[in-house]
Tab-separated table of N, CA and C in Angstrom:
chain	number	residue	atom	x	y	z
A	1	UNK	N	0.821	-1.201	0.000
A	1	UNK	CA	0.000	0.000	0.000
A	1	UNK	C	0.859	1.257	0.000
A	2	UNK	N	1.880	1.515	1.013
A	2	UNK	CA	2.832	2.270	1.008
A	2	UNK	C	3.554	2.605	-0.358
A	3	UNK	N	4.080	2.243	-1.484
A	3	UNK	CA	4.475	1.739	-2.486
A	3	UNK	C	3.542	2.384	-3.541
A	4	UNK	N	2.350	2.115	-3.285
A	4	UNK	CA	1.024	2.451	-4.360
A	4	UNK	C	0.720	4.153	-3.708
A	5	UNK	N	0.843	4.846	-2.864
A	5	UNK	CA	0.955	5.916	-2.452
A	5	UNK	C	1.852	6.943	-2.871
A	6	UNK	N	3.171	6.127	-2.811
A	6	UNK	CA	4.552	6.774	-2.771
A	6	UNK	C	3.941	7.209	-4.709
A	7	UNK	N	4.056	5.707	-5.201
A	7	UNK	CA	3.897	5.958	-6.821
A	7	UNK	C	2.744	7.034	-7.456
A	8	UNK	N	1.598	7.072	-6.738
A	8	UNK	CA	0.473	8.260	-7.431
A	8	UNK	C	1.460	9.192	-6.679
A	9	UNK	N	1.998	9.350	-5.732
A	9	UNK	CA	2.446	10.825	-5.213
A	9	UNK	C	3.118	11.669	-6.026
A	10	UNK	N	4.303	10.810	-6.763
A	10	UNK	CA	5.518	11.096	-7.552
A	10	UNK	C	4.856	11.346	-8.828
A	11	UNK	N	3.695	10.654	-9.307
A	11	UNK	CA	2.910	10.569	-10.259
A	11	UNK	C	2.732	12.305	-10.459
A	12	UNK	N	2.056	12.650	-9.471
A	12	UNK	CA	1.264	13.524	-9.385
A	12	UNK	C	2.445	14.943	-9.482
A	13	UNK	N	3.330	15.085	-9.095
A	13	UNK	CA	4.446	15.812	-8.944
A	13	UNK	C	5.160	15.992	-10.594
A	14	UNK	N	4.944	14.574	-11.201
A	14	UNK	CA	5.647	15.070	-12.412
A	14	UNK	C	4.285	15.234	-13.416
A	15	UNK	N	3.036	15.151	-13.139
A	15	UNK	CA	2.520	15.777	-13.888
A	15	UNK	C	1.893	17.348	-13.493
A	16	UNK	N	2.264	17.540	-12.197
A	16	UNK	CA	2.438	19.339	-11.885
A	16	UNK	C	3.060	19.553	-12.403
A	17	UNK	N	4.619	19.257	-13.070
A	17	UNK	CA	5.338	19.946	-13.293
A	17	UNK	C	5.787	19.840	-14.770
A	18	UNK	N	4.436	19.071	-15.614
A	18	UNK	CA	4.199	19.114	-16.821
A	18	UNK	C	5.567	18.358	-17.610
A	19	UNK	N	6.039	17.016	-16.821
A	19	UNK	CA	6.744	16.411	-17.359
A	19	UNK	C	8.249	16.701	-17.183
A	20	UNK	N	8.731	18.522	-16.610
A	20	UNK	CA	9.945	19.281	-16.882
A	20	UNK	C	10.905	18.730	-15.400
A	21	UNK	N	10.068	18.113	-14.737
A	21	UNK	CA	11.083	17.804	-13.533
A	21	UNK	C	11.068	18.817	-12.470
A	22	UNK	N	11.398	18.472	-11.277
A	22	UNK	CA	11.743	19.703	-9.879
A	22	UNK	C	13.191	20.242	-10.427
A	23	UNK	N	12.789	21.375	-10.012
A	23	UNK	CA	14.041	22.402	-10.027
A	23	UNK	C	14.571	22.477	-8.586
A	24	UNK	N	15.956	21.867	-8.370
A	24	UNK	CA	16.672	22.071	-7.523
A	24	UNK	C	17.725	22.342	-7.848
A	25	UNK	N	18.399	23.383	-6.522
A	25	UNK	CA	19.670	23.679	-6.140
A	25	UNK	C	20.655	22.878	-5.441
A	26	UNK	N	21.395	22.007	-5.682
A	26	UNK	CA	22.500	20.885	-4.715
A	26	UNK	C	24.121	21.050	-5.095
A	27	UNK	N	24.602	21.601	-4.092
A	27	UNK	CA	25.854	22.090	-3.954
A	27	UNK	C	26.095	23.011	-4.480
A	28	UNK	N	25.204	24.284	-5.438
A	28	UNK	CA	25.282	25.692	-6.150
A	28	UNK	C	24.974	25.326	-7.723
A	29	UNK	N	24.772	23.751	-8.021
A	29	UNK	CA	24.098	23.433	-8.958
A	29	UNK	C	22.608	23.018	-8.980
A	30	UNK	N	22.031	24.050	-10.599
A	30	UNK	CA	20.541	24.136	-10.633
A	30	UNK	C	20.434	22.666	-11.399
A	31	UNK	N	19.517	21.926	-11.370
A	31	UNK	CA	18.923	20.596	-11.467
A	31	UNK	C	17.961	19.813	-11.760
A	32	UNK	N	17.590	19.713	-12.986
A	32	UNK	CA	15.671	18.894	-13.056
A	32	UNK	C	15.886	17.361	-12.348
A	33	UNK	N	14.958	17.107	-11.478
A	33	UNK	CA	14.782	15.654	-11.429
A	33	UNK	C	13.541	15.183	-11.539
A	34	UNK	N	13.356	13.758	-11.727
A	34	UNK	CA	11.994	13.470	-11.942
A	34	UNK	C	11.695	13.579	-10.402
A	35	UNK	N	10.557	13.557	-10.178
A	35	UNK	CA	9.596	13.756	-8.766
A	35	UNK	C	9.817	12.457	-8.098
A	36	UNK	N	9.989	11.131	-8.145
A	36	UNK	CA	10.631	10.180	-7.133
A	36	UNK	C	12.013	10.445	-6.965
A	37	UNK	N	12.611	11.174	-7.735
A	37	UNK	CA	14.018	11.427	-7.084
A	37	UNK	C	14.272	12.555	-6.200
A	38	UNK	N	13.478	13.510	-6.672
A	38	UNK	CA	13.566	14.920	-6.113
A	38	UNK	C	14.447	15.257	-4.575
A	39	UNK	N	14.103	14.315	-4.024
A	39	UNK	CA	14.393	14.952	-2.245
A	39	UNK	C	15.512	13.710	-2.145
A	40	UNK	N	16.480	13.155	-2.975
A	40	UNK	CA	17.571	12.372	-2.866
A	40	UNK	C	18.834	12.950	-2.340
A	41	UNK	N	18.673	14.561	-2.714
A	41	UNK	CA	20.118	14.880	-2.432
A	41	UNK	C	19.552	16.151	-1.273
A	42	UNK	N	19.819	16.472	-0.051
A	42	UNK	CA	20.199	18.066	0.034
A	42	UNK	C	20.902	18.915	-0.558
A	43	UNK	N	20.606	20.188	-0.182
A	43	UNK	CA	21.091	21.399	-1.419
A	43	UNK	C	22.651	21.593	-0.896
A	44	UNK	N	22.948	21.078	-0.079
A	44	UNK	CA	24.642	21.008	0.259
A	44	UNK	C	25.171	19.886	-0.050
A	45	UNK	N	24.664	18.975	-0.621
A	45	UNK	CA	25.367	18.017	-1.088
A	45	UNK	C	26.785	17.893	-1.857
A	46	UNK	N	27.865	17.294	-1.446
A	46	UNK	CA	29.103	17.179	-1.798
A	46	UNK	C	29.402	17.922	-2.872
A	47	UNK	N	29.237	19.593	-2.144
A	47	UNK	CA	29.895	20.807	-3.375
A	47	UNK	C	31.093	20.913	-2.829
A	48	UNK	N	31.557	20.206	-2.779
A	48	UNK	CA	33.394	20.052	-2.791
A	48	UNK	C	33.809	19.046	-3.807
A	49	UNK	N	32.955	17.874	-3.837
A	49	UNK	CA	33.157	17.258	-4.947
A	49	UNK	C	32.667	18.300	-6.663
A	50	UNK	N	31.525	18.993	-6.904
A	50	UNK	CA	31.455	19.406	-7.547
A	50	UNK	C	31.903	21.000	-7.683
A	51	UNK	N	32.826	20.994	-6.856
A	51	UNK	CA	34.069	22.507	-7.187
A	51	UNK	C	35.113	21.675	-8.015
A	52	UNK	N	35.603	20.123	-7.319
A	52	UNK	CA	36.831	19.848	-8.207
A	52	UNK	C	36.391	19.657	-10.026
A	53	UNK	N	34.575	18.774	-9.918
A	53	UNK	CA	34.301	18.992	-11.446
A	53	UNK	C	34.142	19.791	-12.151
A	54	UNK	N	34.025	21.622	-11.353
A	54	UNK	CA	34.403	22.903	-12.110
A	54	UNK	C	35.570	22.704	-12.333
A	55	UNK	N	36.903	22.549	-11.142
A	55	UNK	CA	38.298	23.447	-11.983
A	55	UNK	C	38.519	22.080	-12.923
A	56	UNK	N	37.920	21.339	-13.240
A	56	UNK	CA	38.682	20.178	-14.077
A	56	UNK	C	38.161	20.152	-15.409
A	57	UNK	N	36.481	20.104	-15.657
A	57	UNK	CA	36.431	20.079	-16.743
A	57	UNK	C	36.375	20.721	-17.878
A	58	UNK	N	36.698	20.820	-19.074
A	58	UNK	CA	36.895	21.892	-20.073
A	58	UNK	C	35.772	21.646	-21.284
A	59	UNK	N	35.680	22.959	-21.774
A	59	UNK	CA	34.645	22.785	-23.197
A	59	UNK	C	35.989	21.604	-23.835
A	60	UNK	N	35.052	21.226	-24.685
A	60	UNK	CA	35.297	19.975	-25.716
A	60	UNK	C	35.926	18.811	-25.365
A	61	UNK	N	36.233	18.350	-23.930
A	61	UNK	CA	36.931	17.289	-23.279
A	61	UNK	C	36.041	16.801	-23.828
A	62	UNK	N	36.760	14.926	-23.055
A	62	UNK	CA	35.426	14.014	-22.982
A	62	UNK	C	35.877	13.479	-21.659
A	63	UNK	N	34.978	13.428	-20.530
A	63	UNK	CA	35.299	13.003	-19.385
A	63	UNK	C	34.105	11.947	-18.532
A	64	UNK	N	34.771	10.874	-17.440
A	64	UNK	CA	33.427	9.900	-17.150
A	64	UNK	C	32.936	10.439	-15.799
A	65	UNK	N	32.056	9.831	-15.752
A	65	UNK	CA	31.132	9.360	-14.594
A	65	UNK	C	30.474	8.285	-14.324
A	66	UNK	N	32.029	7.788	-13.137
A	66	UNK	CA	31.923	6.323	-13.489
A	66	UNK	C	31.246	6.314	-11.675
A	67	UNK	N	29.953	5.521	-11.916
A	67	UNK	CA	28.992	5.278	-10.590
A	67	UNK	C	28.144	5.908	-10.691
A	68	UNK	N	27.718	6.949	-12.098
A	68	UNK	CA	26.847	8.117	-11.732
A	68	UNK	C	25.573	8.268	-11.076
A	69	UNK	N	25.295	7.277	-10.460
A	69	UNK	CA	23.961	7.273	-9.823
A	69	UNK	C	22.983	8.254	-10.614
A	70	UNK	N	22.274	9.218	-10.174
A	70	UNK	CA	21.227	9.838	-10.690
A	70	UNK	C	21.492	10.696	-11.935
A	71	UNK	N	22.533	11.662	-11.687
A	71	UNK	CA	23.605	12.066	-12.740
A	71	UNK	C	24.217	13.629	-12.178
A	72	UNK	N	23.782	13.731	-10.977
A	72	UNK	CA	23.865	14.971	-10.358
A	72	UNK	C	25.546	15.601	-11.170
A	73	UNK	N	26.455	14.692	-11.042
A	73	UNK	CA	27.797	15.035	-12.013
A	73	UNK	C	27.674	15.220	-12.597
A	74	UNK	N	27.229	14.041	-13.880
A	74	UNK	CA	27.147	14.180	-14.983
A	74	UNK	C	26.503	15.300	-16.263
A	75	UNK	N	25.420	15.932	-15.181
A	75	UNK	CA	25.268	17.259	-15.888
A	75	UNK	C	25.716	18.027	-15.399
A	76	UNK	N	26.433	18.378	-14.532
A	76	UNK	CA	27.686	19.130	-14.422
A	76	UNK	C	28.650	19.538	-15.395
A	77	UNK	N	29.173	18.079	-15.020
A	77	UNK	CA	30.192	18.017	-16.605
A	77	UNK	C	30.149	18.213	-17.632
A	78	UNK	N	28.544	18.315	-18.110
A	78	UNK	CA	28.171	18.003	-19.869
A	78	UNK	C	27.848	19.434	-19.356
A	79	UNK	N	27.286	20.454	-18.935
A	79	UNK	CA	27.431	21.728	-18.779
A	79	UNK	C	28.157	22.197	-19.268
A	80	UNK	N	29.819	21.595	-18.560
A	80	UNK	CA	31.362	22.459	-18.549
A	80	UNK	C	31.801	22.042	-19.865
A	81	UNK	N	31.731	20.274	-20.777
A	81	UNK	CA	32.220	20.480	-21.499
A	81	UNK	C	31.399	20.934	-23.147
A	82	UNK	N	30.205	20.853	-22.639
A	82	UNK	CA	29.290	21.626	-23.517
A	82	UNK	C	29.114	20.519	-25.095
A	83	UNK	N	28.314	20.833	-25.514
A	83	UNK	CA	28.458	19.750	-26.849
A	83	UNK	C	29.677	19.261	-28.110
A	84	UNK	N	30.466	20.366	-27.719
A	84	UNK	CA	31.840	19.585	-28.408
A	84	UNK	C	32.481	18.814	-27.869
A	85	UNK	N	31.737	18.318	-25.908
A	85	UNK	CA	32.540	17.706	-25.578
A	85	UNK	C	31.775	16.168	-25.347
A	86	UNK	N	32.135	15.482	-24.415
A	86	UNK	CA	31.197	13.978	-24.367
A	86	UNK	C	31.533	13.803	-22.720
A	87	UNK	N	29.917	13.350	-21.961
A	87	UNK	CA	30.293	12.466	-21.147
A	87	UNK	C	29.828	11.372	-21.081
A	88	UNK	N	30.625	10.531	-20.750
A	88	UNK	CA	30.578	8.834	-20.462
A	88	UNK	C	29.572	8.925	-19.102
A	89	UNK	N	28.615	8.271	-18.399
A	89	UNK	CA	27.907	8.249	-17.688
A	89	UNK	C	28.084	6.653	-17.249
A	90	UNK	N	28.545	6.190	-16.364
A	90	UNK	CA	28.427	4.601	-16.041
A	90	UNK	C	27.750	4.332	-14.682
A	91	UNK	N	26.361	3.642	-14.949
A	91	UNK	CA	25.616	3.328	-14.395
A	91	UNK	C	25.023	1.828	-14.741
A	92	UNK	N	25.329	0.766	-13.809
A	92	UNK	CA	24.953	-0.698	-14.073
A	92	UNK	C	23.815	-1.263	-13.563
A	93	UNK	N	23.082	-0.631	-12.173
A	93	UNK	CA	21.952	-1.101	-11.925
A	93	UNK	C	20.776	-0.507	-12.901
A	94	UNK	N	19.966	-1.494	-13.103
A	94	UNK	CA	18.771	-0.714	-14.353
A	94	UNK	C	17.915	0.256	-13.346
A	95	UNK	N	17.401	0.041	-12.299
A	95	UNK	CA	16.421	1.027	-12.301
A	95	UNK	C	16.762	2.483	-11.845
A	96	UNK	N	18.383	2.422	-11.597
A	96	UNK	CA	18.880	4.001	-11.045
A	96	UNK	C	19.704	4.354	-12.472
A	97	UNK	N	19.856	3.532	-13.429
A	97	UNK	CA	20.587	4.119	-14.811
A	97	UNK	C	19.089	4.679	-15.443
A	98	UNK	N	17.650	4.182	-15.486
A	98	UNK	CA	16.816	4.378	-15.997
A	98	UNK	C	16.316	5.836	-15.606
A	99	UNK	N	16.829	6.057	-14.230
A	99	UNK	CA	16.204	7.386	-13.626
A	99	UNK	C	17.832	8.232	-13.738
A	100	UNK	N	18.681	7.893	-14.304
A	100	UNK	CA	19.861	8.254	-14.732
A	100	UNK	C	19.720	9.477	-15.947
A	101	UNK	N	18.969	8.611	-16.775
A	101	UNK	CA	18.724	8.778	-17.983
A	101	UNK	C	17.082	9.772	-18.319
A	102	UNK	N	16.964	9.469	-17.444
A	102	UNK	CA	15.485	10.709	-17.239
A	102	UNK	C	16.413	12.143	-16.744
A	103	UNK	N	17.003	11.882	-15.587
A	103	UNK	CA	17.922	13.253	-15.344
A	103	UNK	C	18.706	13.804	-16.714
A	104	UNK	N	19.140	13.082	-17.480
A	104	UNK	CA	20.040	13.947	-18.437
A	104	UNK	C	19.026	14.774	-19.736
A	105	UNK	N	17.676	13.351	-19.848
A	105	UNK	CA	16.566	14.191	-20.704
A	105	UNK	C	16.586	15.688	-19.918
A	106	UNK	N	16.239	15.563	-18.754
A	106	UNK	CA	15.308	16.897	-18.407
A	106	UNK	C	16.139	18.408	-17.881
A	107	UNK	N	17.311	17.625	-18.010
A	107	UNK	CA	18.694	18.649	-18.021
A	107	UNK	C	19.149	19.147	-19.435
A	108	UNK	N	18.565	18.365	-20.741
A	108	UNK	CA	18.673	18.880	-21.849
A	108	UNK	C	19.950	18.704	-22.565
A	109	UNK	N	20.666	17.474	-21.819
A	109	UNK	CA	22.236	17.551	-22.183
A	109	UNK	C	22.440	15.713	-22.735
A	110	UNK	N	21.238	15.623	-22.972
A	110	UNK	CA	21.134	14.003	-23.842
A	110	UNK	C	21.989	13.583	-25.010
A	111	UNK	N	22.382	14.997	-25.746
A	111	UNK	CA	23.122	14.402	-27.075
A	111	UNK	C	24.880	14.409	-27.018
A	112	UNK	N	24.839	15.171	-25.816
A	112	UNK	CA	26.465	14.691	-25.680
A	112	UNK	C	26.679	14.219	-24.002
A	113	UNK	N	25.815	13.636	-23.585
A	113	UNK	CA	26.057	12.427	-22.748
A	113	UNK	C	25.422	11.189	-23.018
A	114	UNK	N	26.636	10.252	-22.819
A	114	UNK	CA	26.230	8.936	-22.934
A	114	UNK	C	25.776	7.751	-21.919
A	115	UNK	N	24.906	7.306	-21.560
A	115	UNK	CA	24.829	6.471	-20.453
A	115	UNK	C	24.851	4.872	-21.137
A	116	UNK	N	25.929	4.678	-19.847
A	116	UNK	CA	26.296	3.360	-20.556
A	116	UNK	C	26.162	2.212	-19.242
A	117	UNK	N	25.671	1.112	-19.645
A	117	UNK	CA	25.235	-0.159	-18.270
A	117	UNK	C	26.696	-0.566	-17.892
A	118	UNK	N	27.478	-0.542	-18.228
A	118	UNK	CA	28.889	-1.879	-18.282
A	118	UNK	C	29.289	-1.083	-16.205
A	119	UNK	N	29.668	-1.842	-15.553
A	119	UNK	CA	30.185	-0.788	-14.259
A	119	UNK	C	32.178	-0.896	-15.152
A	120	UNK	N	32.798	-0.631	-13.653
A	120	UNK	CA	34.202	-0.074	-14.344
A	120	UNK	C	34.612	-0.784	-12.891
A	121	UNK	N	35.644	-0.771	-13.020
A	121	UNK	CA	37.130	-1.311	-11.926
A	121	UNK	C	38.232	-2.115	-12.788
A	122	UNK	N	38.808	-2.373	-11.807
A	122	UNK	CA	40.299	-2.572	-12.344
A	122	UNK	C	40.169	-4.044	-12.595
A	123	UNK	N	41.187	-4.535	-13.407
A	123	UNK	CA	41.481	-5.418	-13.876
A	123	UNK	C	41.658	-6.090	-15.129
């Protein structure tokens, strides 16, 4: 029952918001998410991690995001390196690459990020 609540709730949130996602602020970055993700991060969330993905990334790189969970980085990055550049997005569980991949639609940065299933480590 809990579950069937949660789902019309989120339901209901992304059709307030006419499909475009919540607008949030997390770590000094602005943000669409779909409405079951929305309240995943606080607005202080690891902006120390996303100061080092300012001084690092450049227009036209191509740089990853390897674990990207929702993609809070990853449109970061595709921000900084803008469409001449590419990001790799690596996300292996399906239902957080699926809501991966809703974040980069509604961030508008779909054609030069890539989300890819494979995970990464050594060997």
């Amino acid at each position: 029952m809990h579950s069937l609540i949660e789902t019309i709730g989120y339901g209901m949130i992304d059709v307030a918001t006419v499909g475009r996602g919540v607008r949030r602020q997390i770590g000094g970055e602005v943000i669409r998410l779909p409405g079951r993700w929305c309240r995943c991060y606080g607005p202080e969330f690891d902006a120390s991690g996303l100061g080092v993905v300012r001084r690092h990334c450049r227009a036209g790189e191509s740089v990853m995001d390897i674990g990207a969970h929702l993609g809070l980085f990853s449109v970061a990055m595709a921000r900084l390196v803008g469409r001449s550049g590419r990001v790799y997005s690596f996300e292996p569980t399906d239902r957080i690459r699926a809501a991966l991949e809703s974040v980069v639609r509604l961030n508008h940065c779909g054609d030069w990020v890539e989300v890819r299933r494979e995970a990464v480590g050594a060997g």
